[in-house]
Short mmCIF file of C-alpha atoms and ligand atoms in Angstrom, two decimals:
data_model
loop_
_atom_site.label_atom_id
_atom_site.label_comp_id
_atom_site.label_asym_id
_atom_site.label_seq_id
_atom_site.Cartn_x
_atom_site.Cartn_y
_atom_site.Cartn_z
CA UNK W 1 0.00 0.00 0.00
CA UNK W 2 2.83 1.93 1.04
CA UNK W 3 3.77 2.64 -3.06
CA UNK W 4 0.50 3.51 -3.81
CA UNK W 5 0.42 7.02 -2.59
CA UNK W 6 3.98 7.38 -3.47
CA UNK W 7 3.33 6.60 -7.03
CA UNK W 8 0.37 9.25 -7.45
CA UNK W 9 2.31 11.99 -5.43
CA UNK W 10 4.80 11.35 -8.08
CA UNK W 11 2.43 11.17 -11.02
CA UNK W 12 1.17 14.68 -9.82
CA UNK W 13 5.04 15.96 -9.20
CA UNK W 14 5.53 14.52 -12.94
CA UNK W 15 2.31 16.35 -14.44
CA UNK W 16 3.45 19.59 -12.13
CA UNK W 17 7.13 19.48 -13.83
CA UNK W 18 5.35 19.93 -17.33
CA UNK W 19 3.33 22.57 -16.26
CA UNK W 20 5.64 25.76 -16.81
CA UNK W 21 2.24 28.01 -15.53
CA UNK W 22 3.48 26.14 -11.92
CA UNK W 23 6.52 27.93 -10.10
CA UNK W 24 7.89 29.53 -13.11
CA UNK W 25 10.74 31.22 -11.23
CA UNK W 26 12.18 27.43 -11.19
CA UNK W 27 13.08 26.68 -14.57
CA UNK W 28 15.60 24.36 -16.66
CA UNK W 29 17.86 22.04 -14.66
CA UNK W 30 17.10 23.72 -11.40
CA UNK W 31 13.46 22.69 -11.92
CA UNK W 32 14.29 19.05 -12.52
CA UNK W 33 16.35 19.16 -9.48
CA UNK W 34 13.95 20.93 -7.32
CA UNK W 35 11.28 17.77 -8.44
CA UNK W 36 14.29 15.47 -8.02
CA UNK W 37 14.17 17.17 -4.37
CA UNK W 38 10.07 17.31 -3.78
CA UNK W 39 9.96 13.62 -4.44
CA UNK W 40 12.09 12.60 -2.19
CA UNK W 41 10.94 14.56 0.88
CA UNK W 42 6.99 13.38 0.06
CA UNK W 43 7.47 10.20 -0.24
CA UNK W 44 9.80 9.76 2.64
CA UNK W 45 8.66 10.23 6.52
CA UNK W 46 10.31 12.66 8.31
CA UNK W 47 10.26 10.44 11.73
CA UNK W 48 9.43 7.00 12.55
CA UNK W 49 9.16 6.42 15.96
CA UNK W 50 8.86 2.73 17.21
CA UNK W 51 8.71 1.15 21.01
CA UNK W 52 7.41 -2.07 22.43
CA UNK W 53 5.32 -0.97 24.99
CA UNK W 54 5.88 -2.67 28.60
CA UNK W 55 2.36 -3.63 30.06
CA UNK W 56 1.66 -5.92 33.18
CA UNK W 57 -1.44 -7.70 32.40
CA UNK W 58 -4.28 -8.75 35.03
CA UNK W 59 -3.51 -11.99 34.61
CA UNK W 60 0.05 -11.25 36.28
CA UNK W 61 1.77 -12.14 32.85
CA UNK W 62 4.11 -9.26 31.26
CA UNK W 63 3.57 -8.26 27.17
CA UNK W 64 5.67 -6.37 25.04
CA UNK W 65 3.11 -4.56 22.80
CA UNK W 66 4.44 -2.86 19.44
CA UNK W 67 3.56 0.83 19.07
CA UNK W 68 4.63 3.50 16.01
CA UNK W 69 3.84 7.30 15.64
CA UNK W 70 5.11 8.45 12.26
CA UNK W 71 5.76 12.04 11.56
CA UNK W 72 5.32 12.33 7.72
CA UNK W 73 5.54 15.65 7.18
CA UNK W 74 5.37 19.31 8.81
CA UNK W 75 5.80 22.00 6.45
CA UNK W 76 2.08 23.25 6.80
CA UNK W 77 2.12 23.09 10.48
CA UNK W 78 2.31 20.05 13.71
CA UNK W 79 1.57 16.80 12.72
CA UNK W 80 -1.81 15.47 13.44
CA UNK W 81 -3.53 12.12 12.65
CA UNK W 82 -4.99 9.61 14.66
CA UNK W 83 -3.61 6.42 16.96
CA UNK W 84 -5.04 3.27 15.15
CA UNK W 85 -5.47 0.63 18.01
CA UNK W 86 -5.67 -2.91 15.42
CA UNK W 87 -4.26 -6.26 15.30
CA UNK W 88 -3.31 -5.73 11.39
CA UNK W 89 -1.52 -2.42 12.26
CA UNK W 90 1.98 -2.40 10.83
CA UNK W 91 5.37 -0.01 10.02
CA UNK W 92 4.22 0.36 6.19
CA UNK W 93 0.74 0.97 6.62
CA UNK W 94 1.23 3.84 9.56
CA UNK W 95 3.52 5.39 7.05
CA UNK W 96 1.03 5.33 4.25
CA UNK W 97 -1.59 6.39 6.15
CA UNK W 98 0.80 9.57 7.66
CA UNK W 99 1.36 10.68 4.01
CA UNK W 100 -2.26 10.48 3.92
CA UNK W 101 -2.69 12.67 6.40
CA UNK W 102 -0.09 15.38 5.24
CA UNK W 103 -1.85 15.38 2.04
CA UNK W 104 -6.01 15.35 3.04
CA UNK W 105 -4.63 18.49 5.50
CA UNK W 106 -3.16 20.31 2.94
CA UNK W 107 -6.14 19.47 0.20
CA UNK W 108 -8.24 21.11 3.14
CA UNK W 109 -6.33 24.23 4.31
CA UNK W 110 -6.11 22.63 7.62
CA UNK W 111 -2.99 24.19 9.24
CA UNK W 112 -1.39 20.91 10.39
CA UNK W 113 1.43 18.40 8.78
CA UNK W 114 0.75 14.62 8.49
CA UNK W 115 1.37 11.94 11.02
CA UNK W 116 -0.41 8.54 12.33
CA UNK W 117 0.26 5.99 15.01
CA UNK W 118 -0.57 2.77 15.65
CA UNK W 119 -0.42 0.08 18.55
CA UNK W 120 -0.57 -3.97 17.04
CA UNK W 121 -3.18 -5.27 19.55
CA UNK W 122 -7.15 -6.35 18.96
CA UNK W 123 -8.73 -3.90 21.61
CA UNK W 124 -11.34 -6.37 22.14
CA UNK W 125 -8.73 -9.00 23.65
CA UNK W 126 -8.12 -6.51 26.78
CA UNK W 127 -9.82 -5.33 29.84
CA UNK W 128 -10.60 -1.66 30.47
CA UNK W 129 -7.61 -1.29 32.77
CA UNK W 130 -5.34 -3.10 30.37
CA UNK W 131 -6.03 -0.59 27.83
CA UNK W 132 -6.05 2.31 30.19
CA UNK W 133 -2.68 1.08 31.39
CA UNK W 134 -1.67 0.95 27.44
CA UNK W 135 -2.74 4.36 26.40
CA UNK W 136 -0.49 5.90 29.30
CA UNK W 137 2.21 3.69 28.67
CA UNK W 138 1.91 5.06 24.73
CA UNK W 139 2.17 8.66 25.98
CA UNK W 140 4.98 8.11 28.20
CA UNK W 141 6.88 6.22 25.41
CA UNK W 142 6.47 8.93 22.93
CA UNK W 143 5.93 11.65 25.01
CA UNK W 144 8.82 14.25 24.10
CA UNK W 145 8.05 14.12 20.46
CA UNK W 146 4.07 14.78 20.81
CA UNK W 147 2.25 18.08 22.20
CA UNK W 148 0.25 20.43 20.88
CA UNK W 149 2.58 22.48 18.62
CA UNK W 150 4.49 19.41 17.62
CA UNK W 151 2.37 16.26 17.15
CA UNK W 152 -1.47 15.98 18.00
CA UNK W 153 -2.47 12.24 18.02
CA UNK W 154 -6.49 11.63 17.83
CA UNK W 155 -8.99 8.60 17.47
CA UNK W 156 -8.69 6.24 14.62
CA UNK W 157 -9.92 2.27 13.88
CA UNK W 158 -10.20 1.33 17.62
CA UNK W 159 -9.41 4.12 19.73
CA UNK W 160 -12.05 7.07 20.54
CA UNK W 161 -13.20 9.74 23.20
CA UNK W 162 -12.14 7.28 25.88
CA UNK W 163 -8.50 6.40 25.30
CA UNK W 164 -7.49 10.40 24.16
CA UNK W 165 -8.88 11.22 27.31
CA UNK W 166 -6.91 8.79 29.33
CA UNK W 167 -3.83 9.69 26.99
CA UNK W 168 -4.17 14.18 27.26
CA UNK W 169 -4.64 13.07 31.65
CA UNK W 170 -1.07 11.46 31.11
CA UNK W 171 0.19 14.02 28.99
CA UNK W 172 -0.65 16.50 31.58
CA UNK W 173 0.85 14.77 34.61
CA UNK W 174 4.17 14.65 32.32
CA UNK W 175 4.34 18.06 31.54
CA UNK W 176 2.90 20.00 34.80
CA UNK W 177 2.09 23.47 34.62
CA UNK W 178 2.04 23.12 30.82
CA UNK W 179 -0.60 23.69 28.24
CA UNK W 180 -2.27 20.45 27.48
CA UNK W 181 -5.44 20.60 26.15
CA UNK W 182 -4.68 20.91 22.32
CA UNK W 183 -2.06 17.92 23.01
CA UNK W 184 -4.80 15.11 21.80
CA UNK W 185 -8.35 16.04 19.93
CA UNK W 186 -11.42 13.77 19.43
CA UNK W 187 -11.58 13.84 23.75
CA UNK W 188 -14.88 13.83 25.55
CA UNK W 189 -16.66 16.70 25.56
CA UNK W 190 -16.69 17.45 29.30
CA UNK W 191 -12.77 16.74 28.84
CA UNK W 192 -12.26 20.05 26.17
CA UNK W 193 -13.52 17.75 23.28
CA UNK W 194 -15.46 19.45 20.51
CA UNK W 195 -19.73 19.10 19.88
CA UNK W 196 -20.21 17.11 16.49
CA UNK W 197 -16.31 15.76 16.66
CA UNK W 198 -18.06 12.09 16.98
CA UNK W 199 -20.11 12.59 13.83
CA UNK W 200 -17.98 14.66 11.68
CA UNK W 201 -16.35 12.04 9.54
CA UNK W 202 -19.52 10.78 9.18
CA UNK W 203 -21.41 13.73 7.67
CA UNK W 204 -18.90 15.41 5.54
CA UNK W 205 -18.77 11.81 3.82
CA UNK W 206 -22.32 12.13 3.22
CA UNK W 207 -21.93 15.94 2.59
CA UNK W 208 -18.96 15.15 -0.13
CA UNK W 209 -20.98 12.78 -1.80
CA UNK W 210 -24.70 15.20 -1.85
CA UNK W 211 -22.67 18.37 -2.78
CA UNK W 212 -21.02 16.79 -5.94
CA UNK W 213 -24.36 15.07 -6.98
CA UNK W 214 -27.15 17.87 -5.52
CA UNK W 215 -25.06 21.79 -4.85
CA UNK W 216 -22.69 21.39 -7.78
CA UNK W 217 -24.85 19.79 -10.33
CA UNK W 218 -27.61 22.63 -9.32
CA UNK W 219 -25.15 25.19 -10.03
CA UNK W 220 -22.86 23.93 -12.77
CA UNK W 221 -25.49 21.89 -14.89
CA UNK W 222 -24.67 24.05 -18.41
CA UNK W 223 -20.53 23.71 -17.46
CA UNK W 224 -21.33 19.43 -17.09
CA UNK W 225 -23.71 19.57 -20.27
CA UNK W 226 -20.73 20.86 -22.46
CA UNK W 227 -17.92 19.08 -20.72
CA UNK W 228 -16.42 15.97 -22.51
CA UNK W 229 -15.77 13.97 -19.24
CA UNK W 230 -16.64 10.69 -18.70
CA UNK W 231 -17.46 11.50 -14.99
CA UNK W 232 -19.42 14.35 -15.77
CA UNK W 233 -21.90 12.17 -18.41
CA UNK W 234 -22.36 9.56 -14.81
CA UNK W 235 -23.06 12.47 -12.66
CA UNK W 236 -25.53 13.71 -15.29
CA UNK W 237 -26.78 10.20 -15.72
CA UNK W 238 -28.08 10.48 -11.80
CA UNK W 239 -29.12 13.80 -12.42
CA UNK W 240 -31.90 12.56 -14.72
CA UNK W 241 -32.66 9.50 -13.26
CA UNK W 242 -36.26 9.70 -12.30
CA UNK W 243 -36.15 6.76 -9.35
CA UNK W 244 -34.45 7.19 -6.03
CA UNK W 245 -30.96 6.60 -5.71
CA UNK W 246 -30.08 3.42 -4.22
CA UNK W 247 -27.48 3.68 -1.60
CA UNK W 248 -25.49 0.03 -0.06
CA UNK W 249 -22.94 1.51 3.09
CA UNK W 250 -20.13 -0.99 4.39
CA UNK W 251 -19.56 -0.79 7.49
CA UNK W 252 -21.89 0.29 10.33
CA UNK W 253 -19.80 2.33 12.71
CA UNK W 254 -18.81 5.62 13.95
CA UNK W 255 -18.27 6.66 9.87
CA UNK W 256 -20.62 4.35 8.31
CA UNK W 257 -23.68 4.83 10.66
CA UNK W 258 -23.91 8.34 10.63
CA UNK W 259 -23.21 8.38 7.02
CA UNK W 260 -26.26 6.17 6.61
CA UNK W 261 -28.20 8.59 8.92
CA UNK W 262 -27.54 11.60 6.49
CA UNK W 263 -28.74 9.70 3.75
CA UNK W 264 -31.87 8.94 5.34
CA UNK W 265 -32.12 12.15 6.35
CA UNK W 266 -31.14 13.89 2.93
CA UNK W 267 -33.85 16.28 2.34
CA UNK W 268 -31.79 17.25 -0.99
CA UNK W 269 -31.65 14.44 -2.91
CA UNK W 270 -34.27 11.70 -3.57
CA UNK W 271 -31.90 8.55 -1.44
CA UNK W 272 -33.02 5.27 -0.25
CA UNK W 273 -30.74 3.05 1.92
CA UNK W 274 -30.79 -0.66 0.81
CA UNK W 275 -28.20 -1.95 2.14
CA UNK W 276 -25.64 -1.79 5.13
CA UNK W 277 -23.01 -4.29 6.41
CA UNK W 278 -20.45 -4.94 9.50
CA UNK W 279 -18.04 -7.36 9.87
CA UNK W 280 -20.55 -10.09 10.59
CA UNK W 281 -23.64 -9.34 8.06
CA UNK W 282 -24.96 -7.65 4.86
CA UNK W 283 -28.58 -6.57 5.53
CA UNK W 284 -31.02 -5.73 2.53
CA UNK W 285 -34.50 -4.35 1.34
CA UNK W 286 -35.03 -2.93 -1.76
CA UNK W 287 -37.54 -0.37 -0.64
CA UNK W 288 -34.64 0.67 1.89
CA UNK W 289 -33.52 0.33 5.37
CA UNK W 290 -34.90 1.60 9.00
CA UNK W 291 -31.14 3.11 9.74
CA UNK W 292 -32.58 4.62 12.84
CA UNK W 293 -34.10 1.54 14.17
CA UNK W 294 -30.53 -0.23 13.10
CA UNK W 295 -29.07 2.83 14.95
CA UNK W 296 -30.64 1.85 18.10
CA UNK W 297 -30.10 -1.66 17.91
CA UNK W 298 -26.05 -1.64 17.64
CA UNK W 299 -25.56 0.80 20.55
CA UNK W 300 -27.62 -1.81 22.95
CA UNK W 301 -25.31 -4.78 20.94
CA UNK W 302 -21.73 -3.80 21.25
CA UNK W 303 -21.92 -2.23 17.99
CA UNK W 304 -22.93 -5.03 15.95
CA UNK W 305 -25.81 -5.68 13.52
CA UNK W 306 -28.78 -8.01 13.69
CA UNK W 307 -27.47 -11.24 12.60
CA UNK W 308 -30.90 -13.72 13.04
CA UNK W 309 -34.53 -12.89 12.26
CA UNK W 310 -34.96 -13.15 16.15
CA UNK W 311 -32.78 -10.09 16.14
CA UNK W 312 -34.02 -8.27 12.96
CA UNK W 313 -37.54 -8.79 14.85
CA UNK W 314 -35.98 -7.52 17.97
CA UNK W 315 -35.09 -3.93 16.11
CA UNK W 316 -38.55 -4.00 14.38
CA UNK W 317 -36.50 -3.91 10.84
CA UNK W 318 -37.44 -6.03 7.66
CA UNK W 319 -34.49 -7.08 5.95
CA UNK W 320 -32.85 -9.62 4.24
CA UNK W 321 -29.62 -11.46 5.83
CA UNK W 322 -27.03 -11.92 3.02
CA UNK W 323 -22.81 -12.31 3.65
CA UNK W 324 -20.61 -9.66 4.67
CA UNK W 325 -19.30 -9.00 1.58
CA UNK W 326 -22.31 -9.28 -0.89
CA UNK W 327 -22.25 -5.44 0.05
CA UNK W 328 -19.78 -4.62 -2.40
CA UNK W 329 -21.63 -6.43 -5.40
CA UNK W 330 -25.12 -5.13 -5.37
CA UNK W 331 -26.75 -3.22 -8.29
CA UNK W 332 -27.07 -0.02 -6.48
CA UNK W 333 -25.99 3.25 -7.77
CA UNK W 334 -23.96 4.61 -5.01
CA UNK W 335 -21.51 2.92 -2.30
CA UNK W 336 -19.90 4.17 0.46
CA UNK W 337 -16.87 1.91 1.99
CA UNK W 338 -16.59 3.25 5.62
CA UNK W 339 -14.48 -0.30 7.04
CA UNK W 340 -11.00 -1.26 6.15
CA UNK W 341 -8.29 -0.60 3.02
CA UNK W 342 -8.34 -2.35 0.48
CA UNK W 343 -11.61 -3.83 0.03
CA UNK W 344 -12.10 -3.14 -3.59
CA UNK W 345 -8.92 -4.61 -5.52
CA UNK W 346 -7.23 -6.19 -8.46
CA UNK W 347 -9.68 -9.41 -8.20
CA UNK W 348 -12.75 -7.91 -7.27
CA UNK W 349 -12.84 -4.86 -9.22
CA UNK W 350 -14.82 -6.28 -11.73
CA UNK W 351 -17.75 -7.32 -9.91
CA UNK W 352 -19.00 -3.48 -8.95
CA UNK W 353 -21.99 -2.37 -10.40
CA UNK W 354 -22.23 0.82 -8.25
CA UNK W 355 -21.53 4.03 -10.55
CA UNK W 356 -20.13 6.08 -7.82
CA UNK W 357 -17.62 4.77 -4.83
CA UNK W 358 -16.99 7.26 -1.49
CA UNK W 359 -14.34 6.56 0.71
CA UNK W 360 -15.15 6.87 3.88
CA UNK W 361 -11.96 5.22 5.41
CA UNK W 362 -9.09 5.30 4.62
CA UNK W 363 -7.99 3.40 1.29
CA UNK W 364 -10.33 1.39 0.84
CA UNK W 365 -10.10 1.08 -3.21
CA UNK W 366 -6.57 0.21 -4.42
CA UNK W 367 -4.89 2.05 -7.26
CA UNK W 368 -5.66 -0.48 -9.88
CA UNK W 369 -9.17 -1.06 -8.80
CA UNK W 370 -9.66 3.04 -9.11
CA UNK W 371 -8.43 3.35 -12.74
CA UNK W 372 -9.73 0.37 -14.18
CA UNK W 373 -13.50 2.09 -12.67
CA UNK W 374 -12.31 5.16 -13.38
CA UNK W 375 -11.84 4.13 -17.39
CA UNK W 376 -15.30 2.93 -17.62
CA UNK W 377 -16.24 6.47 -15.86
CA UNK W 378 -17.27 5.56 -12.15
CA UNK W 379 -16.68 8.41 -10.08
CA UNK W 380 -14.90 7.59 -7.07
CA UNK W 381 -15.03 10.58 -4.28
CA UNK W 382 -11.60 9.62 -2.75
CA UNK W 383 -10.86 9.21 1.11
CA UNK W 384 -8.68 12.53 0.97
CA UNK W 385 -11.90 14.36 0.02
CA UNK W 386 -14.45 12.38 1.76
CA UNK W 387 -13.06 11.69 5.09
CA UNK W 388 -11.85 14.93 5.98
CA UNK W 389 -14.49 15.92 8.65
CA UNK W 390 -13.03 14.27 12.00
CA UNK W 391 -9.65 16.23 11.41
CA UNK W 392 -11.26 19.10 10.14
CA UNK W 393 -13.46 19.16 13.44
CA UNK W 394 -9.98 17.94 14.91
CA UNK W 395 -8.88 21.46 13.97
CA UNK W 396 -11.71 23.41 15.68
CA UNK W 397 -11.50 21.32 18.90
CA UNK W 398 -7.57 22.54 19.38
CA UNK W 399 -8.87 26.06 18.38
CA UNK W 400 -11.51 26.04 21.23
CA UNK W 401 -9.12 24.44 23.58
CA UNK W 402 -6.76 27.80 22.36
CA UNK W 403 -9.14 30.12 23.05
CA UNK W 404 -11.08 27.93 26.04
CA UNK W 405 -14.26 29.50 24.45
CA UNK W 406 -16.53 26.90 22.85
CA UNK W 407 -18.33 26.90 19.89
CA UNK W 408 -22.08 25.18 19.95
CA UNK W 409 -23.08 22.33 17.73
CA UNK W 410 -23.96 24.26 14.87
CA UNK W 411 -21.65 26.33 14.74
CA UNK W 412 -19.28 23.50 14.41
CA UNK W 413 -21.88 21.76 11.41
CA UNK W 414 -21.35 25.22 9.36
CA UNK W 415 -17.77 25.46 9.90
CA UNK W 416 -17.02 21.45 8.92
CA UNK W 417 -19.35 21.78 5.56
CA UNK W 418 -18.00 25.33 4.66
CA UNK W 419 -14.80 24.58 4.67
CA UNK W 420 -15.99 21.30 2.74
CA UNK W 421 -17.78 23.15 0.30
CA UNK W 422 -14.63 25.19 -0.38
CA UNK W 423 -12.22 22.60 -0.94
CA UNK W 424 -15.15 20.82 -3.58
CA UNK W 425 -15.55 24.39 -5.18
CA UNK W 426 -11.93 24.46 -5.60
CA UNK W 427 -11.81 20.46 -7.31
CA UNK W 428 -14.67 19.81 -8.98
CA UNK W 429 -14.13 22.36 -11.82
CA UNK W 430 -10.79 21.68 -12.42
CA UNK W 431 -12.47 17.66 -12.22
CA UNK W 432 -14.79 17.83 -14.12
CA UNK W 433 -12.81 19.77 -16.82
CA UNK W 434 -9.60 17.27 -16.89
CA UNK W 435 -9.96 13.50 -17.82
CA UNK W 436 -8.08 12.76 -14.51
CA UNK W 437 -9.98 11.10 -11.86
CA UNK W 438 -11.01 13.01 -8.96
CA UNK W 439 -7.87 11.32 -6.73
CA UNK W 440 -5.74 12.41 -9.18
CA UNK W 441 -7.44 15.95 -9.09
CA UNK W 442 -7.04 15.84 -4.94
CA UNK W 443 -3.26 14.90 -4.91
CA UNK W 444 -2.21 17.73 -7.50
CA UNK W 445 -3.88 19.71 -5.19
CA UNK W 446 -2.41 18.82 -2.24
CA UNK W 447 1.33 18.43 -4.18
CA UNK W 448 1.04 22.03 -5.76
CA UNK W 449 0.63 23.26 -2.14
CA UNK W 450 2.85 21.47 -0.22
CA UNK W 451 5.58 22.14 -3.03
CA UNK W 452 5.02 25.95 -3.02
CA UNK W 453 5.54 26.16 0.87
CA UNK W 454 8.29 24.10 0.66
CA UNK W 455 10.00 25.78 -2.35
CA UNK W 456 9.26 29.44 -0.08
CA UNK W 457 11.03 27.64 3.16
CA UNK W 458 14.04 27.20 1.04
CA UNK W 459 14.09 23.30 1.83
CA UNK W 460 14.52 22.36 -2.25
CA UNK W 461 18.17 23.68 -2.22
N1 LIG K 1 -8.08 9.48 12.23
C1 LIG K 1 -8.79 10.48 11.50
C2 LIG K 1 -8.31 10.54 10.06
O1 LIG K 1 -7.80 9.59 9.53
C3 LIG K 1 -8.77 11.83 12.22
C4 LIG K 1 -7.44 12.44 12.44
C5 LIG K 1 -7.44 13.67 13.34
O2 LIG K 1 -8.51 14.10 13.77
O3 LIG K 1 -6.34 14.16 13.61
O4 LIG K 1 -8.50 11.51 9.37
#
């Protein structure tokens, strides 16, 4: 995975070289240099920090758990990205999903490099104090390279409100005396954690996905009638489509369940949801799903689906029980992947009928899986874009910690989507207008920035 966003960073550094209308003070061999230069410092982590992290069990026995926190990249300000507590977690995916980070901040004018962490363990397989004991053990491992001008860890796969509290109470008992509440974001909300931070990713997935198809279109329907792009003939496709769009969402939690919600919700565009999965079930109905009622149901089941009719009975919602995976194959228009990487790949591209793909985690749809859908003009609204919210709302909860004034739950709604809406006004022309697909679209972006602040710190000579 790790060459995946190396090889698009450099296929944007490669289109940027060409394009003389880009730094034009930098020309001739200094320019090839200077690319020589930007390629190696993007696709390179600046730090990568690694411990085994001592923890006495209750059982008496002693572990050595293995922990990371990479620092891809700071030239736009600290790093920030979130602690992923999973038993798959390894050195070359914390480093992909870093340069991740650095690049969905800088696509997003959030003021913060690119890092990520990540602690090899199956959350599940410990007890409360276990994992309290691990999450302080973390901070005091790592704790002279993170704080809240230098590295801002928050909640990824695994970890949430409860372990960055537990961590920013460590940090402070480090560092008396010393300003601590921007040191972790995504904490409770009695702890200095922001309203909405829980259901940010969530929504500005949805919001990604019902501003390209419902604001845009509304606004730009004569500029997609005379475009030649393949993506803008799908998005016109929907546009005329007279039946509800049919929406399947994999994977049912903090992303994927609100996601749902906002579709059900969606007083903008005509949505029904007929499918959503977790890692145990698909569940189906044609004329769409009770997501509340589903809602309800996983928070009084550990987070988990109905998996029997005793159960679907028990949440009062019809629906078929198919296989996990069958998600990813239905003829619906419109899928959002909000579980792991890599579920759409080399040998299962083939088998998606949905016409447009949103990422709601993080790479979920490999590179050869997004051209060969990107050839036959799928739009795929990548995790860069779509994901953005919880850092974005990330970004206002170290602001409010700043400035100890906080800002109420709507405030922090119109914020997220405006800043959103920006970054989409800023894309979808230039999208829409090129026959690159919208990742490739995102990455230029983010490449074009991070090159001009570099080339203005003076770090490409
Ligand atoms: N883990 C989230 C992400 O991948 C949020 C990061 C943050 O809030 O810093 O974007």
């Amino acid at each position: 995975m790790i060459s995946q966003t190396r090889m698009i960073v450099q296929d944007s550094l490669d289109a940027l070289l060409e394009d003389t209308a880009f730094l034009p003070g930098l020309e001739g061999e200094a320019r090839k240099q200077a690319f020589t230069s930007l390629g190696a410092i993007l696709s390179t982590p600046n730090h990568l920090h690694k411990s085994f992290l001592r923890v006495a069990l209750e059982n008496g026995s002693v572990v050595r758990i293995p922990a990371f926190r990479v620092q891809h990249n700071n030239a736009l300000g600290p790093y920030k990205g979130g602690i992923r507590f999973h038993e798959s977690v390894n050195e070359d995916e914390v480093i992909n999903l870093a340069s991740l980070m650095t690049l969905k901040n800088a696509l997003h004018d959030v003021p913060y490099g690119g890092g990520k962490g990540g602690i090899v363990l199956d959350p599940r397989a410990y007890s409360e104090k276990e994992l309290h004991l691990i999450c302080k053990k973390y901070v005091q491992y790592f704790s002279d390279i993170l704080g809240p001008d230098k590295d801002i860890p928050a909640p990824d796969m695994g970890s949430g409100e409860r372990e960055m509290d537990w961590m920013m109470a460590e940090y402070k008992s480090i560092r008396p005396g010393q300003a601590y509440k921007g040191s972790f974001t995504g904490k409770s909300v009695i702890n200095g954690g922001s309203l909405g931070r829980r259901e940010a990713t969530g929504k500005g997935v949805y919001f990604t996905f019902r501003y390209l198809l419902h604001d845009f279109l509304q606004k730009q329907r004569e500029f997609l009638s005379n475009s030649e792009s393949i993506f803008a003939k799908t998005a016109l496709d929907y546009d005329n489509s007279e039946s509800p769009l049919t929406i399947a969402v994999q994977g049912f939690g903090n992303v994927g369940s609100v996601a749902a919600l906002e579709a059900y919700q969606c007083q903008h565009l005509q949505n029904k949801v007929v499918a959503v999965s977790d890692r145990n079930v698909t569940l189906f109905n044609a004329d769409g799903l009770d997501i509340p009622s589903l809602i309800k149901f996983t928070s009084l089941h550990g987070g988990d689906l109905p998996t029997t009719e005793l159960e679907l009975a028990e949440a009062n919602v019809k629906a078929a029980i198919q296989n996990r995976s069958d998600v990813l194959y239905l003829d619906v228009d419109v899928l959002f992947l909000a579980a792991l990487e890599d579920q759409i790949h080399d040998t299962n591209k083939g088998k998606i009928k949905a016409r447009i793909i949103v990422e709601g985690a993080n790479a979920p749809v490999t590179s050869e899986a997004d051209e060969y859908l990107s050839n036959k003009g799928v739009i795929v609204i990548p995790d860069i874009l779509a994901n953005a919210g919880g850092v974005i709302v990330s970004y206002l909860e170290w602001m409010q910690g700043r400035e100890t004034q906080f800002y109420s739950e709507e405030e922090v709604y119109r914020l997220l989507l405006e800043k959103m809406k920006n970054t989409m006004d800023t894309i979808l022309p230039a999208f829409f207008g090129d026959p690159h697909p919208l990742r490739q679209n995102c990455y230029i972006h983010s490449v074009m920035k991070l090159s001009t602040v570099l080339y203005r710190q003076g770090k490409l000579y």
